[in-house]
Amino acid sequence: MNDTPRLGTGIGWRPEIADTVEALSGVDWVEAVAENLCAGHLPESLVRLRERGVTVVPHGVSLGLGGADRPDPRRLAELAECAEALDSPLVTEHIAFVRAGGPRTASPVLEAGHLLPVPRTRDALRVLCENVRIAQDALPVPLAVENIAALISWPDEEMSEGQFLAELVERTGVRLLIDVANLHTNHVNRGEDPARALDELPVEAIAYVHVAGGIERDGVWHDTHAHPVTRPVLDILAELRSRVAPPGVLLERDDDFPPAAELAGELTLIRETLEAGGAATVRASSAPEAVAPVRASSPATEDPADLADATDATDPADTTEAARARLALAETALLSALVAGTPVPEGFDPRRLGVQSRALAAKRAGVVAKVAPELPGILGDGFRPAFLAYAARKPMRGGYRRDALDFVETLLIEGRPEDPAARRRLTLWWQERAGARPPRRAVRLVRAARAALVGG
């Protein structure tokens, strides 16, 4: 991992704070959500940053490397194009699943619109390793994968988070993006010890670190990226720094953006925390040296596929494809309970699943309001309750723009909103964006549109 680039201190680039990010002093690099970029038409702000020598790292959120299916070649190609257009030294994604269902389960594909935790089992690890290798082969630069925050725990897990990450690195050689805010989230929500995770994971594989804020409500920590960084998160950053000097540290903020002075203050806190942690490392180095744990052979000296087979294949007839089938059933059952109201799978906490389900619906409402800001304008205060009612019975079947169209389509078919002028505006909005439709549904929609226009 000695070739990992030194990044320094950075901040998440978002269109809403593009000017602020450009003006902040001491920002060595930025990270941008890959799905919000088009390699052929990069935002001018990012182009200016690149011209100044600021490193830009694309951060993917939709590959679903922890899902049962292999990564989508189209998504991988787009991520690769972003990396090349930005001349990035690496790209990052998440250890998560974001969709489930499909042919393996003979069920419709369900979209979570969120990063959901994979079970820390041998099946999930085997599938994740193969998916990571596929992604590595398709990308022009190294890949780093991020630990995620979770509200829920899988039953009958076979490894801790640190053990799971260590085996993933050992088998694939992938780098790690460690989010210390997510370690804190999992401490509050799942009772997991951040220090133990840091002790168990291979810190030499860390490409960089995320720091972000959140909030606790009713004993549940919500990783909002919309609140200031808290002291417990900074304490975990100091713990990590006492073990290793991370090549880069980045402040994430995705919503409720504060003034530039507050962002600068948070960056200063991060730098001070790293300096304090480094001083602790120097003091600790004067103590008797501990014996380093012996690790198994790395992928640099063994074929990762051979290593995976040696670890997993207790039954020679058991294959990665069989593991994919089992994982598909498990993840589909969980996601279906979260977004389609099916029964809670055995072993899960129904109350916690209810919290997660409501959080997913609220996130859908918030993101749809951003990607289609005309809808809250048309529906006013009725937008959020109408969308939450829709989300409770209609799972996502595509991205958020598709979700916005489906939401409006549902309202129009049901003859809503009742106000004729609002219904006419909503109809025109849908007609401008919908495109072709299957005949049966199209007939219903044409009738709804005509009724709305006549009614107006």
mmCIF file of N, CA and C in Angstrom, residues 54-119:
data_model
loop_
_atom_site.group_PDB
_atom_site.id
_atom_site.type_symbol
_atom_site.label_atom_id
_atom_site.label_comp_id
_atom_site.label_asym_id
_atom_site.label_seq_id
_atom_site.Cartn_x
_atom_site.Cartn_y
_atom_site.Cartn_z
ATOM 1 N N VAL A 54 -5.631 21.093 -7.560
ATOM 2 C CA VAL A 54 -6.384 20.415 -6.506
ATOM 3 C C VAL A 54 -6.839 19.042 -7.011
ATOM 4 N N THR A 55 -6.531 18.011 -6.268
ATOM 5 C CA THR A 55 -6.935 16.652 -6.643
ATOM 6 C C THR A 55 -8.442 16.487 -6.467
ATOM 7 N N VAL A 56 -9.074 15.807 -7.416
ATOM 8 C CA VAL A 56 -10.508 15.510 -7.331
ATOM 9 C C VAL A 56 -10.686 14.004 -7.393
ATOM 10 N N VAL A 57 -11.387 13.444 -6.403
ATOM 11 C CA VAL A 57 -11.635 12.007 -6.337
ATOM 12 C C VAL A 57 -13.121 11.747 -6.559
ATOM 13 N N PRO A 58 -13.508 10.947 -7.561
ATOM 14 C CA PRO A 58 -14.918 10.585 -7.739
ATOM 15 C C PRO A 58 -15.334 9.521 -6.724
ATOM 16 N N HIS A 59 -16.486 9.749 -6.107
ATOM 17 C CA HIS A 59 -16.998 8.902 -5.031
ATOM 18 C C HIS A 59 -18.333 8.314 -5.475
ATOM 19 N N GLY A 60 -18.352 7.007 -5.786
ATOM 20 C CA GLY A 60 -19.560 6.373 -6.276
ATOM 21 C C GLY A 60 -20.507 5.957 -5.165
ATOM 22 N N VAL A 61 -21.807 5.949 -5.485
ATOM 23 C CA VAL A 61 -22.808 5.563 -4.491
ATOM 24 C C VAL A 61 -23.809 4.538 -5.021
ATOM 25 N N SER A 62 -23.667 4.096 -6.267
ATOM 26 C CA SER A 62 -24.722 3.267 -6.852
ATOM 27 C C SER A 62 -24.275 1.911 -7.375
ATOM 28 N N LEU A 63 -22.994 1.551 -7.238
ATOM 29 C CA LEU A 63 -22.553 0.256 -7.767
ATOM 30 C C LEU A 63 -23.191 -0.914 -7.025
ATOM 31 N N GLY A 64 -23.347 -0.776 -5.708
ATOM 32 C CA GLY A 64 -23.903 -1.892 -4.936
ATOM 33 C C GLY A 64 -22.961 -3.082 -4.904
ATOM 34 N N LEU A 65 -21.695 -2.841 -4.546
ATOM 35 C CA LEU A 65 -20.705 -3.920 -4.552
ATOM 36 C C LEU A 65 -21.053 -5.042 -3.584
ATOM 37 N N GLY A 66 -21.850 -4.736 -2.553
ATOM 38 C CA GLY A 66 -22.250 -5.766 -1.609
ATOM 39 C C GLY A 66 -23.524 -6.489 -1.997
ATOM 40 N N GLY A 67 -24.062 -6.200 -3.178
ATOM 41 C CA GLY A 67 -25.273 -6.868 -3.646
ATOM 42 C C GLY A 67 -24.969 -8.220 -4.253
ATOM 43 N N ALA A 68 -26.022 -8.985 -4.494
ATOM 44 C CA ALA A 68 -25.844 -10.339 -5.015
ATOM 45 C C ALA A 68 -25.453 -10.364 -6.483
ATOM 46 N N ASP A 69 -25.754 -9.305 -7.217
ATOM 47 C CA ASP A 69 -25.438 -9.275 -8.638
ATOM 48 C C ASP A 69 -24.044 -8.702 -8.877
ATOM 49 N N ARG A 70 -23.479 -9.044 -10.007
ATOM 50 C CA ARG A 70 -22.193 -8.469 -10.386
ATOM 51 C C ARG A 70 -22.372 -7.002 -10.746
ATOM 52 N N PRO A 71 -21.337 -6.196 -10.573
ATOM 53 C CA PRO A 71 -21.465 -4.765 -10.869
ATOM 54 C C PRO A 71 -21.892 -4.517 -12.309
ATOM 55 N N ASP A 72 -22.743 -3.533 -12.488
ATOM 56 C CA ASP A 72 -23.254 -3.159 -13.800
ATOM 57 C C ASP A 72 -22.113 -2.581 -14.643
ATOM 58 N N PRO A 73 -21.802 -3.174 -15.800
ATOM 59 C CA PRO A 73 -20.706 -2.668 -16.642
ATOM 60 C C PRO A 73 -20.878 -1.205 -17.031
ATOM 61 N N ARG A 74 -22.123 -0.772 -17.249
ATOM 62 C CA ARG A 74 -22.355 0.628 -17.627
ATOM 63 C C ARG A 74 -21.952 1.564 -16.489
ATOM 64 N N ARG A 75 -22.341 1.237 -15.271
ATOM 65 C CA ARG A 75 -21.978 2.082 -14.130
ATOM 66 C C ARG A 75 -20.460 2.099 -13.941
ATOM 67 N N LEU A 76 -19.833 0.933 -14.116
ATOM 68 C CA LEU A 76 -18.384 0.875 -13.991
ATOM 69 C C LEU A 76 -17.701 1.725 -15.059
ATOM 70 N N ALA A 77 -18.212 1.676 -16.280
ATOM 71 C CA ALA A 77 -17.622 2.463 -17.361
ATOM 72 C C ALA A 77 -17.750 3.960 -17.078
ATOM 73 N N GLU A 78 -18.893 4.379 -16.539
ATOM 74 C CA GLU A 78 -19.081 5.794 -16.226
ATOM 75 C C GLU A 78 -18.140 6.237 -15.104
ATOM 76 N N LEU A 79 -17.938 5.369 -14.111
ATOM 77 C CA LEU A 79 -17.012 5.688 -13.030
ATOM 78 C C LEU A 79 -15.585 5.800 -13.564
ATOM 79 N N ALA A 80 -15.226 4.890 -14.470
ATOM 80 C CA ALA A 80 -13.893 4.934 -15.079
ATOM 81 C C ALA A 80 -13.707 6.212 -15.896
ATOM 82 N N GLU A 81 -14.736 6.615 -16.636
ATOM 83 C CA GLU A 81 -14.655 7.843 -17.429
ATOM 84 C C GLU A 81 -14.465 9.068 -16.537
ATOM 85 N N CYS A 82 -15.162 9.079 -15.401
ATOM 86 C CA CYS A 82 -14.997 10.200 -14.459
ATOM 87 C C CYS A 82 -13.554 10.272 -13.961
ATOM 88 N N ALA A 83 -13.015 9.115 -13.582
ATOM 89 C CA ALA A 83 -11.637 9.090 -13.074
ATOM 90 C C ALA A 83 -10.659 9.617 -14.113
ATOM 91 N N GLU A 84 -10.840 9.218 -15.365
ATOM 92 C CA GLU A 84 -9.928 9.657 -16.423
ATOM 93 C C GLU A 84 -10.111 11.139 -16.731
ATOM 94 N N ALA A 85 -11.364 11.611 -16.753
ATOM 95 C CA ALA A 85 -11.614 13.019 -17.056
ATOM 96 C C ALA A 85 -11.040 13.935 -15.990
ATOM 97 N N LEU A 86 -11.048 13.468 -14.737
ATOM 98 C CA LEU A 86 -10.561 14.276 -13.617
ATOM 99 C C LEU A 86 -9.094 14.012 -13.304
ATOM 100 N N ASP A 87 -8.484 13.059 -14.024
ATOM 101 C CA ASP A 87 -7.096 12.658 -13.751
ATOM 102 C C ASP A 87 -6.935 12.288 -12.273
ATOM 103 N N SER A 88 -7.881 11.486 -11.783
ATOM 104 C CA SER A 88 -7.917 11.137 -10.363
ATOM 105 C C SER A 88 -6.935 10.022 -10.043
ATOM 106 N N PRO A 89 -6.348 10.040 -8.845
ATOM 107 C CA PRO A 89 -5.415 8.983 -8.472
ATOM 108 C C PRO A 89 -6.101 7.712 -8.001
ATOM 109 N N LEU A 90 -7.397 7.794 -7.666
ATOM 110 C CA LEU A 90 -8.171 6.628 -7.252
ATOM 111 C C LEU A 90 -9.642 6.973 -7.329
ATOM 112 N N VAL A 91 -10.497 5.957 -7.202
ATOM 113 C CA VAL A 91 -11.938 6.162 -7.081
ATOM 114 C C VAL A 91 -12.416 5.393 -5.858
ATOM 115 N N THR A 92 -13.593 5.763 -5.346
ATOM 116 C CA THR A 92 -14.097 5.109 -4.143
ATOM 117 C C THR A 92 -15.552 4.711 -4.310
ATOM 118 N N GLU A 93 -15.930 3.694 -3.564
ATOM 119 C CA GLU A 93 -17.314 3.213 -3.516
ATOM 120 C C GLU A 93 -17.577 2.694 -2.102
ATOM 121 N N HIS A 94 -18.694 1.977 -1.927
ATOM 122 C CA HIS A 94 -19.129 1.568 -0.598
ATOM 123 C C HIS A 94 -19.293 0.054 -0.479
ATOM 124 N N ILE A 95 -19.097 -0.440 0.734
ATOM 125 C CA ILE A 95 -19.397 -1.831 1.041
ATOM 126 C C ILE A 95 -20.859 -1.875 1.463
ATOM 127 N N ALA A 96 -21.719 -2.018 0.476
ATOM 128 C CA ALA A 96 -23.156 -1.899 0.729
ATOM 129 C C ALA A 96 -23.922 -2.533 -0.419
ATOM 130 N N PHE A 97 -25.212 -2.802 -0.173
ATOM 131 C CA PHE A 97 -26.086 -3.130 -1.291
ATOM 132 C C PHE A 97 -27.143 -2.041 -1.400
ATOM 133 N N VAL A 98 -27.537 -1.727 -2.631
ATOM 134 C CA VAL A 98 -28.464 -0.626 -2.876
ATOM 135 C C VAL A 98 -29.701 -1.070 -3.645
ATOM 136 N N ARG A 99 -29.699 -2.307 -4.099
ATOM 137 C CA ARG A 99 -30.865 -2.858 -4.796
ATOM 138 C C ARG A 99 -30.883 -4.361 -4.585
ATOM 139 N N ALA A 100 -32.032 -4.977 -4.817
ATOM 140 C CA ALA A 100 -32.164 -6.428 -4.655
ATOM 141 C C ALA A 100 -33.339 -6.900 -5.496
ATOM 142 N N GLY A 101 -33.474 -8.210 -5.587
ATOM 143 C CA GLY A 101 -34.526 -8.782 -6.419
ATOM 144 C C GLY A 101 -33.991 -9.142 -7.800
ATOM 145 N N GLY A 102 -34.901 -9.359 -8.731
ATOM 146 C CA GLY A 102 -34.487 -9.723 -10.077
ATOM 147 C C GLY A 102 -34.562 -11.215 -10.325
ATOM 148 N N PRO A 103 -33.922 -11.703 -11.407
ATOM 149 C CA PRO A 103 -34.070 -13.102 -11.838
ATOM 150 C C PRO A 103 -33.699 -14.128 -10.769
ATOM 151 N N ARG A 104 -32.695 -13.857 -9.956
ATOM 152 C CA ARG A 104 -32.296 -14.853 -8.956
ATOM 153 C C ARG A 104 -33.391 -15.138 -7.943
ATOM 154 N N THR A 105 -34.260 -14.171 -7.736
ATOM 155 C CA THR A 105 -35.327 -14.352 -6.751
ATOM 156 C C THR A 105 -36.705 -14.374 -7.393
ATOM 157 N N ALA A 106 -36.752 -14.322 -8.720
ATOM 158 C CA ALA A 106 -38.019 -14.305 -9.451
ATOM 159 C C ALA A 106 -38.942 -13.222 -8.899
ATOM 160 N N SER A 107 -38.364 -12.040 -8.670
ATOM 161 C CA SER A 107 -39.136 -10.927 -8.118
ATOM 162 C C SER A 107 -38.690 -9.645 -8.786
ATOM 163 N N PRO A 108 -39.507 -8.589 -8.707
ATOM 164 C CA PRO A 108 -39.091 -7.315 -9.305
ATOM 165 C C PRO A 108 -37.833 -6.771 -8.623
ATOM 166 N N VAL A 109 -37.051 -6.013 -9.368
ATOM 167 C CA VAL A 109 -35.889 -5.347 -8.796
ATOM 168 C C VAL A 109 -36.364 -4.198 -7.913
ATOM 169 N N LEU A 110 -35.863 -4.142 -6.699
ATOM 170 C CA LEU A 110 -36.199 -3.082 -5.758
ATOM 171 C C LEU A 110 -34.980 -2.188 -5.560
ATOM 172 N N GLU A 111 -35.193 -0.883 -5.550
ATOM 173 C CA GLU A 111 -34.132 0.081 -5.294
ATOM 174 C C GLU A 111 -34.299 0.623 -3.880
ATOM 175 N N ALA A 112 -33.192 0.694 -3.141
ATOM 176 C CA ALA A 112 -33.245 1.212 -1.779
ATOM 177 C C ALA A 112 -33.137 2.724 -1.748
ATOM 178 N N GLY A 113 -32.415 3.310 -2.713
ATOM 179 C CA GLY A 113 -32.137 4.732 -2.642
ATOM 180 C C GLY A 113 -31.241 5.072 -1.467
ATOM 181 N N HIS A 114 -30.513 4.084 -0.974
ATOM 182 C CA HIS A 114 -29.712 4.253 0.231
ATOM 183 C C HIS A 114 -28.678 3.129 0.279
ATOM 184 N N LEU A 115 -27.637 3.345 1.077
ATOM 185 C CA LEU A 115 -26.603 2.327 1.270
ATOM 186 C C LEU A 115 -27.003 1.441 2.437
ATOM 187 N N LEU A 116 -27.221 0.164 2.182
ATOM 188 C CA LEU A 116 -27.661 -0.768 3.223
ATOM 189 C C LEU A 116 -26.547 -1.764 3.549
ATOM 190 N N PRO A 117 -26.474 -2.197 4.814
ATOM 191 C CA PRO A 117 -25.355 -3.055 5.232
ATOM 192 C C PRO A 117 -25.475 -4.468 4.680
ATOM 193 N N VAL A 118 -24.340 -5.045 4.333
ATOM 194 C CA VAL A 118 -24.312 -6.452 3.927
ATOM 195 C C VAL A 118 -24.098 -7.301 5.175
ATOM 196 N N PRO A 119 -24.584 -8.529 5.180
ATOM 197 C CA PRO A 119 -24.309 -9.402 6.330
ATOM 198 C C PRO A 119 -22.828 -9.778 6.360
#
